């Protein structure tokens, strides 16, 4: 443990012109007495560490001496911190990354710290889809986020043609196999699904980050608003026993199973953005599910039945 502390102390010295015993103690979470003892041990071991007494004094490395303990290239460092940035929940990993930042030469440290803030993985699933949908522009957007460069983004929203806008890339989030860009726009913070990005062109202009921007906090806010819309309506229905396994796979956490009815069927409730959307999703189970309410869901199924009969004809017409 002491060897680990001594290395951490050395790395901390490399990031500062001069440090005090109190600062070292706070950074390494040890007592001031232990911090002073470790600093003296480094000096005794021949490392060019010296102390200066008096006002404005402290401990420094002679001549700003540095030790690069990583041997990593700039691209390797950026890739590592992108993968393990703010989504790192393991204390050991956070500690290791903090030590690695201290070990990096100054020209590489800013890029590593930017990369550590650039990515996030959200483990909750909005659907059962496990496909990966990134699009071909992930690398370009990752560079823009890390380098802090504005881009002209070609983007096609659902049911809309491609439009071009200038955005300030702030972070990338992976959720349920899909990648999203979080960016500041002229209309405020927005998210863009990468599979809908048509083009990316760097402008060379620096990104302007909103005051206090924190990627995990902003994403939680976006996700909460979307989940509210996903669960805005509830449809009540009854399902035959053979349909329950399909319903569980289809709706996952949006399915609520009620009591078994006298005829052996089961009462269920399904959440979704609107009654019509839920009814459309249930339509594929045919007569194995009977929607009870609300009326809008039953009306949607009735319209679907008429439309399908018009296309395919009544049963047995083939």
mmCIF file of C-alpha atoms in Angstrom:
data_model
loop_
_atom_site.group_PDB
_atom_site.id
_atom_site.type_symbol
_atom_site.label_atom_id
_atom_site.label_comp_id
_atom_site.label_asym_id
_atom_site.label_seq_id
_atom_site.Cartn_x
_atom_site.Cartn_y
_atom_site.Cartn_z
ATOM 1 C CA UNK A 1 0.000 0.000 0.000
ATOM 2 C CA UNK A 2 2.830 2.440 0.779
ATOM 3 C CA UNK A 3 4.507 1.819 -2.589
ATOM 4 C CA UNK A 4 1.166 2.593 -4.229
ATOM 5 C CA UNK A 5 0.914 5.819 -2.220
ATOM 6 C CA UNK A 6 4.444 6.869 -3.142
ATOM 7 C CA UNK A 7 3.709 6.468 -6.849
ATOM 8 C CA UNK A 8 0.459 8.394 -6.436
ATOM 9 C CA UNK A 9 2.318 11.156 -4.591
ATOM 10 C CA UNK A 10 4.907 11.408 -7.350
ATOM 11 C CA UNK A 11 2.213 11.605 -10.014
ATOM 12 C CA UNK A 12 0.409 14.312 -8.039
ATOM 13 C CA UNK A 13 3.640 16.334 -7.865
ATOM 14 C CA UNK A 14 3.997 16.070 -11.628
ATOM 15 C CA UNK A 15 0.652 17.810 -12.156
ATOM 16 C CA UNK A 16 1.457 20.793 -9.912
ATOM 17 C CA UNK A 17 4.225 23.387 -9.785
ATOM 18 C CA UNK A 18 4.242 23.170 -5.993
ATOM 19 C CA UNK A 19 2.068 21.340 -3.442
ATOM 20 C CA UNK A 20 1.616 21.534 0.280
ATOM 21 C CA UNK A 21 1.492 18.642 2.699
ATOM 22 C CA UNK A 22 -2.190 19.417 3.312
ATOM 23 C CA UNK A 23 -2.968 19.198 -0.420
ATOM 24 C CA UNK A 24 -1.199 15.845 -0.742
ATOM 25 C CA UNK A 25 -3.028 14.533 2.324
ATOM 26 C CA UNK A 26 -6.404 15.603 0.931
ATOM 27 C CA UNK A 27 -5.704 14.180 -2.533
ATOM 28 C CA UNK A 28 -4.524 10.786 -1.270
ATOM 29 C CA UNK A 29 -6.962 10.703 1.678
ATOM 30 C CA UNK A 30 -4.254 10.214 4.299
ATOM 31 C CA UNK A 31 -3.179 12.171 7.365
ATOM 32 C CA UNK A 32 -0.814 15.157 6.976
ATOM 33 C CA UNK A 33 1.782 13.227 8.971
ATOM 34 C CA UNK A 34 1.649 10.311 6.514
ATOM 35 C CA UNK A 35 1.778 12.678 3.537
ATOM 36 C CA UNK A 36 4.895 14.410 4.908
ATOM 37 C CA UNK A 37 6.555 11.064 5.587
ATOM 38 C CA UNK A 38 5.882 9.920 2.007
ATOM 39 C CA UNK A 39 7.293 13.137 0.533
ATOM 40 C CA UNK A 40 10.437 12.754 2.608
ATOM 41 C CA UNK A 41 10.714 9.106 1.501
ATOM 42 C CA UNK A 42 10.664 10.149 -2.146
ATOM 43 C CA UNK A 43 13.453 12.630 -1.541
ATOM 44 C CA UNK A 44 15.511 10.045 0.377
ATOM 45 C CA UNK A 45 15.080 7.569 -2.487
ATOM 46 C CA UNK A 46 16.884 9.952 -4.842
ATOM 47 C CA UNK A 47 13.855 11.399 -6.625
ATOM 48 C CA UNK A 48 14.431 15.161 -7.139
ATOM 49 C CA UNK A 49 11.804 16.284 -4.634
ATOM 50 C CA UNK A 50 12.602 19.219 -2.390
ATOM 51 C CA UNK A 51 10.723 21.372 0.105
ATOM 52 C CA UNK A 52 10.704 25.128 0.524
ATOM 53 C CA UNK A 53 9.738 26.630 3.857
ATOM 54 C CA UNK A 54 7.924 29.850 4.580
ATOM 55 C CA UNK A 55 4.993 31.674 3.022
ATOM 56 C CA UNK A 56 4.252 30.313 -0.468
ATOM 57 C CA UNK A 57 6.438 27.287 0.202
ATOM 58 C CA UNK A 58 5.709 23.623 -0.376
ATOM 59 C CA UNK A 59 7.098 20.592 -2.157
ATOM 60 C CA UNK A 60 8.218 20.524 -5.802
ATOM 61 C CA UNK A 61 10.053 18.411 -8.337
ATOM 62 C CA UNK A 62 13.440 19.930 -9.136
ATOM 63 C CA UNK A 63 13.361 21.493 -12.597
ATOM 64 C CA UNK A 64 9.853 20.236 -13.206
ATOM 65 C CA UNK A 65 11.177 16.673 -13.598
ATOM 66 C CA UNK A 66 8.701 14.236 -15.104
ATOM 67 C CA UNK A 67 8.327 10.487 -15.337
ATOM 68 C CA UNK A 68 6.050 9.129 -18.075
ATOM 69 C CA UNK A 69 4.802 5.870 -16.556
ATOM 70 C CA UNK A 70 2.347 4.964 -19.293
ATOM 71 C CA UNK A 71 4.080 4.371 -22.622
ATOM 72 C CA UNK A 72 0.695 4.939 -24.307
ATOM 73 C CA UNK A 73 0.189 6.881 -27.514
ATOM 74 C CA UNK A 74 -2.212 9.811 -27.681
ATOM 75 C CA UNK A 75 -4.789 7.774 -29.652
ATOM 76 C CA UNK A 76 -4.539 4.846 -27.205
ATOM 77 C CA UNK A 77 -5.088 7.186 -24.276
ATOM 78 C CA UNK A 78 -8.141 8.812 -25.878
ATOM 79 C CA UNK A 79 -9.645 5.415 -26.714
ATOM 80 C CA UNK A 80 -9.139 4.190 -23.137
ATOM 81 C CA UNK A 81 -10.744 7.213 -21.543
ATOM 82 C CA UNK A 82 -13.642 7.219 -24.025
ATOM 83 C CA UNK A 83 -14.467 3.635 -23.049
ATOM 84 C CA UNK A 84 -14.159 4.193 -19.328
ATOM 85 C CA UNK A 85 -15.207 7.827 -18.848
ATOM 86 C CA UNK A 86 -18.039 9.097 -16.630
ATOM 87 C CA UNK A 87 -19.905 5.793 -16.969
ATOM 88 C CA UNK A 88 -17.224 4.132 -14.816
ATOM 89 C CA UNK A 89 -18.988 3.073 -11.645
ATOM 90 C CA UNK A 90 -16.229 0.835 -10.225
ATOM 91 C CA UNK A 91 -14.230 2.739 -7.573
ATOM 92 C CA UNK A 92 -11.048 0.881 -8.523
ATOM 93 C CA UNK A 93 -11.407 1.931 -12.161
ATOM 94 C CA UNK A 94 -12.011 5.557 -11.247
ATOM 95 C CA UNK A 95 -8.909 5.491 -9.039
ATOM 96 C CA UNK A 96 -6.826 3.888 -11.799
ATOM 97 C CA UNK A 97 -7.924 6.515 -14.316
ATOM 98 C CA UNK A 98 -7.119 9.305 -11.894
ATOM 99 C CA UNK A 99 -3.591 7.917 -11.438
ATOM 100 C CA UNK A 100 -3.188 7.517 -15.185
ATOM 101 C CA UNK A 101 -4.101 11.162 -15.763
ATOM 102 C CA UNK A 102 -1.366 12.201 -13.341
ATOM 103 C CA UNK A 103 1.171 10.002 -15.136
ATOM 104 C CA UNK A 104 0.513 11.524 -18.551
ATOM 105 C CA UNK A 105 2.762 14.202 -20.029
ATOM 106 C CA UNK A 106 1.073 17.600 -19.967
ATOM 107 C CA UNK A 107 0.351 17.719 -23.752
ATOM 108 C CA UNK A 108 -1.638 14.468 -23.503
ATOM 109 C CA UNK A 109 -3.454 15.135 -20.240
ATOM 110 C CA UNK A 110 -6.024 17.621 -21.605
ATOM 111 C CA UNK A 111 -7.098 15.199 -24.339
ATOM 112 C CA UNK A 112 -7.476 12.359 -21.836
ATOM 113 C CA UNK A 113 -9.588 14.474 -19.498
ATOM 114 C CA UNK A 114 -11.784 15.615 -22.411
ATOM 115 C CA UNK A 115 -12.227 12.005 -23.557
ATOM 116 C CA UNK A 116 -13.216 10.932 -20.055
ATOM 117 C CA UNK A 117 -16.159 13.359 -20.201
ATOM 118 C CA UNK A 118 -17.128 12.527 -23.789
ATOM 119 C CA UNK A 119 -18.897 9.179 -23.480
ATOM 120 C CA UNK A 120 -21.607 7.475 -21.478
ATOM 121 C CA UNK A 121 -23.304 4.075 -21.543
ATOM 122 C CA UNK A 122 -26.915 3.869 -20.331
ATOM 123 C CA UNK A 123 -27.729 0.267 -19.429
ATOM 124 C CA UNK A 124 -31.506 0.593 -19.212
ATOM 125 C CA UNK A 125 -33.407 -0.623 -22.246
ATOM 126 C CA UNK A 126 -36.278 1.244 -23.922
ATOM 127 C CA UNK A 127 -37.014 -1.747 -26.122
ATOM 128 C CA UNK A 128 -36.099 -5.376 -26.616
ATOM 129 C CA UNK A 129 -33.894 -4.598 -29.608
ATOM 130 C CA UNK A 130 -30.250 -5.617 -29.175
ATOM 131 C CA UNK A 131 -28.999 -4.437 -32.563
ATOM 132 C CA UNK A 132 -26.117 -2.011 -32.799
ATOM 133 C CA UNK A 133 -26.980 1.130 -34.736
ATOM 134 C CA UNK A 134 -24.164 3.660 -34.923
ATOM 135 C CA UNK A 135 -23.980 4.826 -38.527
ATOM 136 C CA UNK A 136 -20.693 5.602 -40.304
ATOM 137 C CA UNK A 137 -19.989 8.906 -38.545
ATOM 138 C CA UNK A 138 -19.163 7.759 -35.005
ATOM 139 C CA UNK A 139 -15.399 8.357 -35.298
ATOM 140 C CA UNK A 140 -15.842 11.855 -36.725
ATOM 141 C CA UNK A 141 -18.256 12.849 -33.972
ATOM 142 C CA UNK A 142 -16.042 11.308 -31.301
ATOM 143 C CA UNK A 143 -13.123 13.433 -32.513
ATOM 144 C CA UNK A 144 -15.326 16.529 -32.541
ATOM 145 C CA UNK A 145 -16.450 15.879 -28.949
ATOM 146 C CA UNK A 146 -12.937 15.245 -27.643
ATOM 147 C CA UNK A 147 -11.325 18.113 -29.578
ATOM 148 C CA UNK A 148 -14.186 20.497 -28.756
ATOM 149 C CA UNK A 149 -14.925 21.470 -32.386
ATOM 150 C CA UNK A 150 -18.306 22.532 -33.783
ATOM 151 C CA UNK A 151 -19.666 20.528 -36.731
ATOM 152 C CA UNK A 152 -22.184 20.967 -39.511
ATOM 153 C CA UNK A 153 -24.449 18.010 -38.988
ATOM 154 C CA UNK A 154 -26.599 16.509 -41.727
ATOM 155 C CA UNK A 155 -29.519 14.865 -39.950
ATOM 156 C CA UNK A 156 -32.850 13.330 -40.914
ATOM 157 C CA UNK A 157 -35.433 13.179 -38.146
ATOM 158 C CA UNK A 158 -38.179 10.524 -38.206
ATOM 159 C CA UNK A 159 -40.217 11.056 -41.390
ATOM 160 C CA UNK A 160 -38.254 14.198 -42.319
ATOM 161 C CA UNK A 161 -35.740 14.983 -45.092
ATOM 162 C CA UNK A 162 -32.082 15.592 -44.303
ATOM 163 C CA UNK A 163 -31.359 19.047 -42.961
ATOM 164 C CA UNK A 164 -27.999 20.632 -42.099
ATOM 165 C CA UNK A 165 -27.380 22.525 -38.885
ATOM 166 C CA UNK A 166 -24.335 23.677 -36.922
ATOM 167 C CA UNK A 167 -24.092 22.062 -33.481
ATOM 168 C CA UNK A 168 -21.714 22.016 -30.526
ATOM 169 C CA UNK A 169 -20.925 18.305 -29.832
ATOM 170 C CA UNK A 170 -20.770 17.705 -26.069
ATOM 171 C CA UNK A 171 -20.944 13.937 -25.559
ATOM 172 C CA UNK A 172 -21.856 10.509 -26.917
ATOM 173 C CA UNK A 173 -24.212 8.064 -25.217
ATOM 174 C CA UNK A 174 -24.797 4.377 -25.979
ATOM 175 C CA UNK A 175 -28.222 3.026 -25.039
ATOM 176 C CA UNK A 176 -29.740 -0.333 -25.993
ATOM 177 C CA UNK A 177 -27.403 -0.776 -28.959
ATOM 178 C CA UNK A 178 -27.959 2.746 -30.315
ATOM 179 C CA UNK A 179 -25.513 5.664 -30.164
ATOM 180 C CA UNK A 180 -26.690 9.218 -29.543
ATOM 181 C CA UNK A 181 -24.958 12.584 -29.788
ATOM 182 C CA UNK A 182 -25.740 15.187 -27.131
ATOM 183 C CA UNK A 183 -25.131 18.653 -28.552
ATOM 184 C CA UNK A 184 -25.890 22.300 -27.913
ATOM 185 C CA UNK A 185 -27.889 23.919 -30.720
ATOM 186 C CA UNK A 186 -29.481 27.288 -31.368
ATOM 187 C CA UNK A 187 -32.596 25.816 -29.704
ATOM 188 C CA UNK A 188 -30.759 24.469 -26.658
ATOM 189 C CA UNK A 189 -29.535 20.996 -25.798
ATOM 190 C CA UNK A 190 -30.670 18.255 -28.182
ATOM 191 C CA UNK A 191 -29.982 14.564 -28.825
ATOM 192 C CA UNK A 192 -29.285 13.087 -32.269
ATOM 193 C CA UNK A 193 -29.449 9.381 -33.064
ATOM 194 C CA UNK A 194 -26.287 8.470 -34.969
ATOM 195 C CA UNK A 195 -28.043 6.035 -37.299
ATOM 196 C CA UNK A 196 -29.919 9.091 -38.692
ATOM 197 C CA UNK A 197 -26.811 11.245 -39.201
ATOM 198 C CA UNK A 198 -26.141 11.762 -42.914
ATOM 199 C CA UNK A 199 -22.958 13.860 -42.787
ATOM 200 C CA UNK A 200 -20.458 15.449 -40.403
ATOM 201 C CA UNK A 201 -18.192 18.369 -41.311
ATOM 202 C CA UNK A 202 -15.900 20.016 -38.769
ATOM 203 C CA UNK A 203 -16.043 23.820 -38.830
ATOM 204 C CA UNK A 204 -12.830 24.513 -36.942
ATOM 205 C CA UNK A 205 -14.737 26.718 -34.487
ATOM 206 C CA UNK A 206 -14.490 25.822 -30.781
ATOM 207 C CA UNK A 207 -17.413 24.309 -28.927
ATOM 208 C CA UNK A 208 -19.131 26.544 -26.385
ATOM 209 C CA UNK A 209 -20.121 24.368 -23.430
ATOM 210 C CA UNK A 210 -23.172 25.391 -21.357
ATOM 211 C CA UNK A 211 -22.181 26.445 -17.837
ATOM 212 C CA UNK A 212 -22.030 23.474 -15.497
ATOM 213 C CA UNK A 213 -22.656 20.931 -18.271
ATOM 214 C CA UNK A 214 -22.402 17.335 -17.012
ATOM 215 C CA UNK A 215 -23.111 14.557 -19.514
ATOM 216 C CA UNK A 216 -24.599 11.944 -17.111
ATOM 217 C CA UNK A 217 -26.894 14.543 -15.513
ATOM 218 C CA UNK A 218 -28.111 15.903 -18.858
ATOM 219 C CA UNK A 219 -28.708 12.422 -20.258
ATOM 220 C CA UNK A 220 -30.722 11.365 -17.197
ATOM 221 C CA UNK A 221 -32.951 14.385 -17.795
ATOM 222 C CA UNK A 222 -33.438 13.487 -21.475
ATOM 223 C CA UNK A 223 -34.100 9.832 -20.640
ATOM 224 C CA UNK A 224 -36.623 10.696 -17.931
ATOM 225 C CA UNK A 225 -38.644 12.877 -20.309
ATOM 226 C CA UNK A 226 -38.661 10.205 -23.012
ATOM 227 C CA UNK A 227 -39.645 7.466 -20.591
ATOM 228 C CA UNK A 228 -42.565 9.609 -19.424
ATOM 229 C CA UNK A 229 -43.803 9.679 -23.025
ATOM 230 C CA UNK A 230 -43.232 5.930 -23.439
ATOM 231 C CA UNK A 231 -45.447 5.195 -20.427
ATOM 232 C CA UNK A 232 -48.070 7.894 -20.976
ATOM 233 C CA UNK A 233 -50.991 5.545 -21.766
ATOM 234 C CA UNK A 234 -52.230 2.193 -20.443
ATOM 235 C CA UNK A 235 -54.316 -0.389 -22.289
ATOM 236 C CA UNK A 236 -56.245 -3.055 -20.383
ATOM 237 C CA UNK A 237 -56.787 -6.420 -22.054
ATOM 238 C CA UNK A 238 -57.212 -10.155 -21.499
ATOM 239 C CA UNK A 239 -54.886 -12.774 -22.962
ATOM 240 C CA UNK A 240 -55.088 -16.523 -23.462
ATOM 241 C CA UNK A 241 -52.431 -18.624 -21.665
ATOM 242 C CA UNK A 242 -50.434 -19.343 -24.828
ATOM 243 C CA UNK A 243 -49.920 -15.647 -25.513
ATOM 244 C CA UNK A 244 -48.284 -14.733 -22.202
ATOM 245 C CA UNK A 245 -44.719 -15.710 -23.174
ATOM 246 C CA UNK A 246 -44.962 -13.655 -26.382
ATOM 247 C CA UNK A 247 -46.349 -10.668 -24.482
ATOM 248 C CA UNK A 248 -43.511 -10.809 -21.955
ATOM 249 C CA UNK A 249 -40.894 -10.786 -24.723
ATOM 250 C CA UNK A 250 -42.704 -8.085 -26.683
ATOM 251 C CA UNK A 251 -43.372 -5.593 -23.889
ATOM 252 C CA UNK A 252 -40.910 -6.510 -21.115
ATOM 253 C CA UNK A 253 -41.271 -3.936 -18.306
ATOM 254 C CA UNK A 254 -44.332 -2.338 -19.916
ATOM 255 C CA UNK A 255 -46.444 -5.460 -19.279
ATOM 256 C CA UNK A 256 -48.336 -5.774 -15.980
ATOM 257 C CA UNK A 257 -49.890 -9.176 -15.320
ATOM 258 C CA UNK A 258 -53.161 -9.251 -13.363
ATOM 259 C CA UNK A 259 -55.260 -12.083 -11.951
ATOM 260 C CA UNK A 260 -56.290 -15.177 -13.854
ATOM 261 C CA UNK A 261 -59.915 -15.016 -14.991
ATOM 262 C CA UNK A 262 -62.524 -17.821 -14.569
ATOM 263 C CA UNK A 263 -62.131 -18.897 -18.226
ATOM 264 C CA UNK A 264 -58.352 -19.420 -17.811
ATOM 265 C CA UNK A 265 -57.358 -16.206 -19.573
ATOM 266 C CA UNK A 266 -55.255 -13.565 -17.750
ATOM 267 C CA UNK A 267 -55.976 -9.893 -17.272
ATOM 268 C CA UNK A 268 -53.097 -7.672 -18.384
ATOM 269 C CA UNK A 269 -52.205 -3.995 -18.637
ATOM 270 C CA UNK A 270 -49.723 -2.664 -21.215
ATOM 271 C CA UNK A 271 -48.108 0.782 -21.089
ATOM 272 C CA UNK A 272 -47.172 2.796 -24.172
ATOM 273 C CA UNK A 273 -47.017 6.289 -25.645
ATOM 274 C CA UNK A 274 -50.681 6.240 -26.828
ATOM 275 C CA UNK A 275 -53.564 3.740 -26.742
ATOM 276 C CA UNK A 276 -53.443 3.524 -30.536
ATOM 277 C CA UNK A 277 -49.750 2.564 -30.559
ATOM 278 C CA UNK A 278 -50.268 -0.161 -27.953
ATOM 279 C CA UNK A 279 -53.283 -1.503 -29.868
ATOM 280 C CA UNK A 280 -51.226 -1.672 -33.058
ATOM 281 C CA UNK A 281 -48.518 -3.619 -31.246
ATOM 282 C CA UNK A 282 -51.090 -6.036 -29.826
ATOM 283 C CA UNK A 283 -52.760 -6.562 -33.217
ATOM 284 C CA UNK A 284 -50.186 -9.144 -34.241
ATOM 285 C CA UNK A 285 -51.476 -11.571 -31.619
ATOM 286 C CA UNK A 286 -54.890 -11.675 -33.292
ATOM 287 C CA UNK A 287 -57.697 -13.262 -31.286
ATOM 288 C CA UNK A 288 -55.318 -14.428 -28.555
ATOM 289 C CA UNK A 289 -55.606 -10.992 -26.932
ATOM 290 C CA UNK A 290 -58.832 -9.030 -26.446
ATOM 291 C CA UNK A 291 -58.455 -5.331 -25.682
ATOM 292 C CA UNK A 292 -60.990 -4.158 -23.090
ATOM 293 C CA UNK A 293 -60.289 -0.429 -22.810
ATOM 294 C CA UNK A 294 -59.800 2.437 -23.470
ATOM 295 C CA UNK A 295 -62.206 2.865 -26.405
ATOM 296 C CA UNK A 296 -59.495 4.458 -28.576
ATOM 297 C CA UNK A 297 -57.516 1.204 -28.511
ATOM 298 C CA UNK A 298 -60.541 -0.891 -29.519
ATOM 299 C CA UNK A 299 -61.393 1.547 -32.310
ATOM 300 C CA UNK A 300 -57.841 1.347 -33.649
ATOM 301 C CA UNK A 301 -58.052 -2.463 -33.808
ATOM 302 C CA UNK A 302 -61.403 -2.289 -35.583
ATOM 303 C CA UNK A 303 -59.960 0.059 -38.216
ATOM 304 C CA UNK A 304 -56.946 -2.216 -38.665
ATOM 305 C CA UNK A 305 -59.242 -5.207 -39.190
ATOM 306 C CA UNK A 306 -61.137 -3.375 -41.950
ATOM 307 C CA UNK A 307 -57.918 -2.206 -43.610
ATOM 308 C CA UNK A 308 -56.370 -5.671 -43.570
ATOM 309 C CA UNK A 309 -59.539 -7.295 -44.884
ATOM 310 C CA UNK A 310 -59.544 -4.779 -47.720
ATOM 311 C CA UNK A 311 -55.997 -5.735 -48.680
ATOM 312 C CA UNK A 312 -56.075 -9.493 -48.114
ATOM 313 C CA UNK A 313 -59.777 -10.316 -48.319
ATOM 314 C CA UNK A 314 -61.769 -12.428 -45.881
ATOM 315 C CA UNK A 315 -60.265 -15.652 -44.456
ATOM 316 C CA UNK A 316 -60.181 -18.493 -46.984
ATOM 317 C CA UNK A 317 -60.207 -16.195 -50.034
ATOM 318 C CA UNK A 318 -56.804 -17.400 -51.245
#
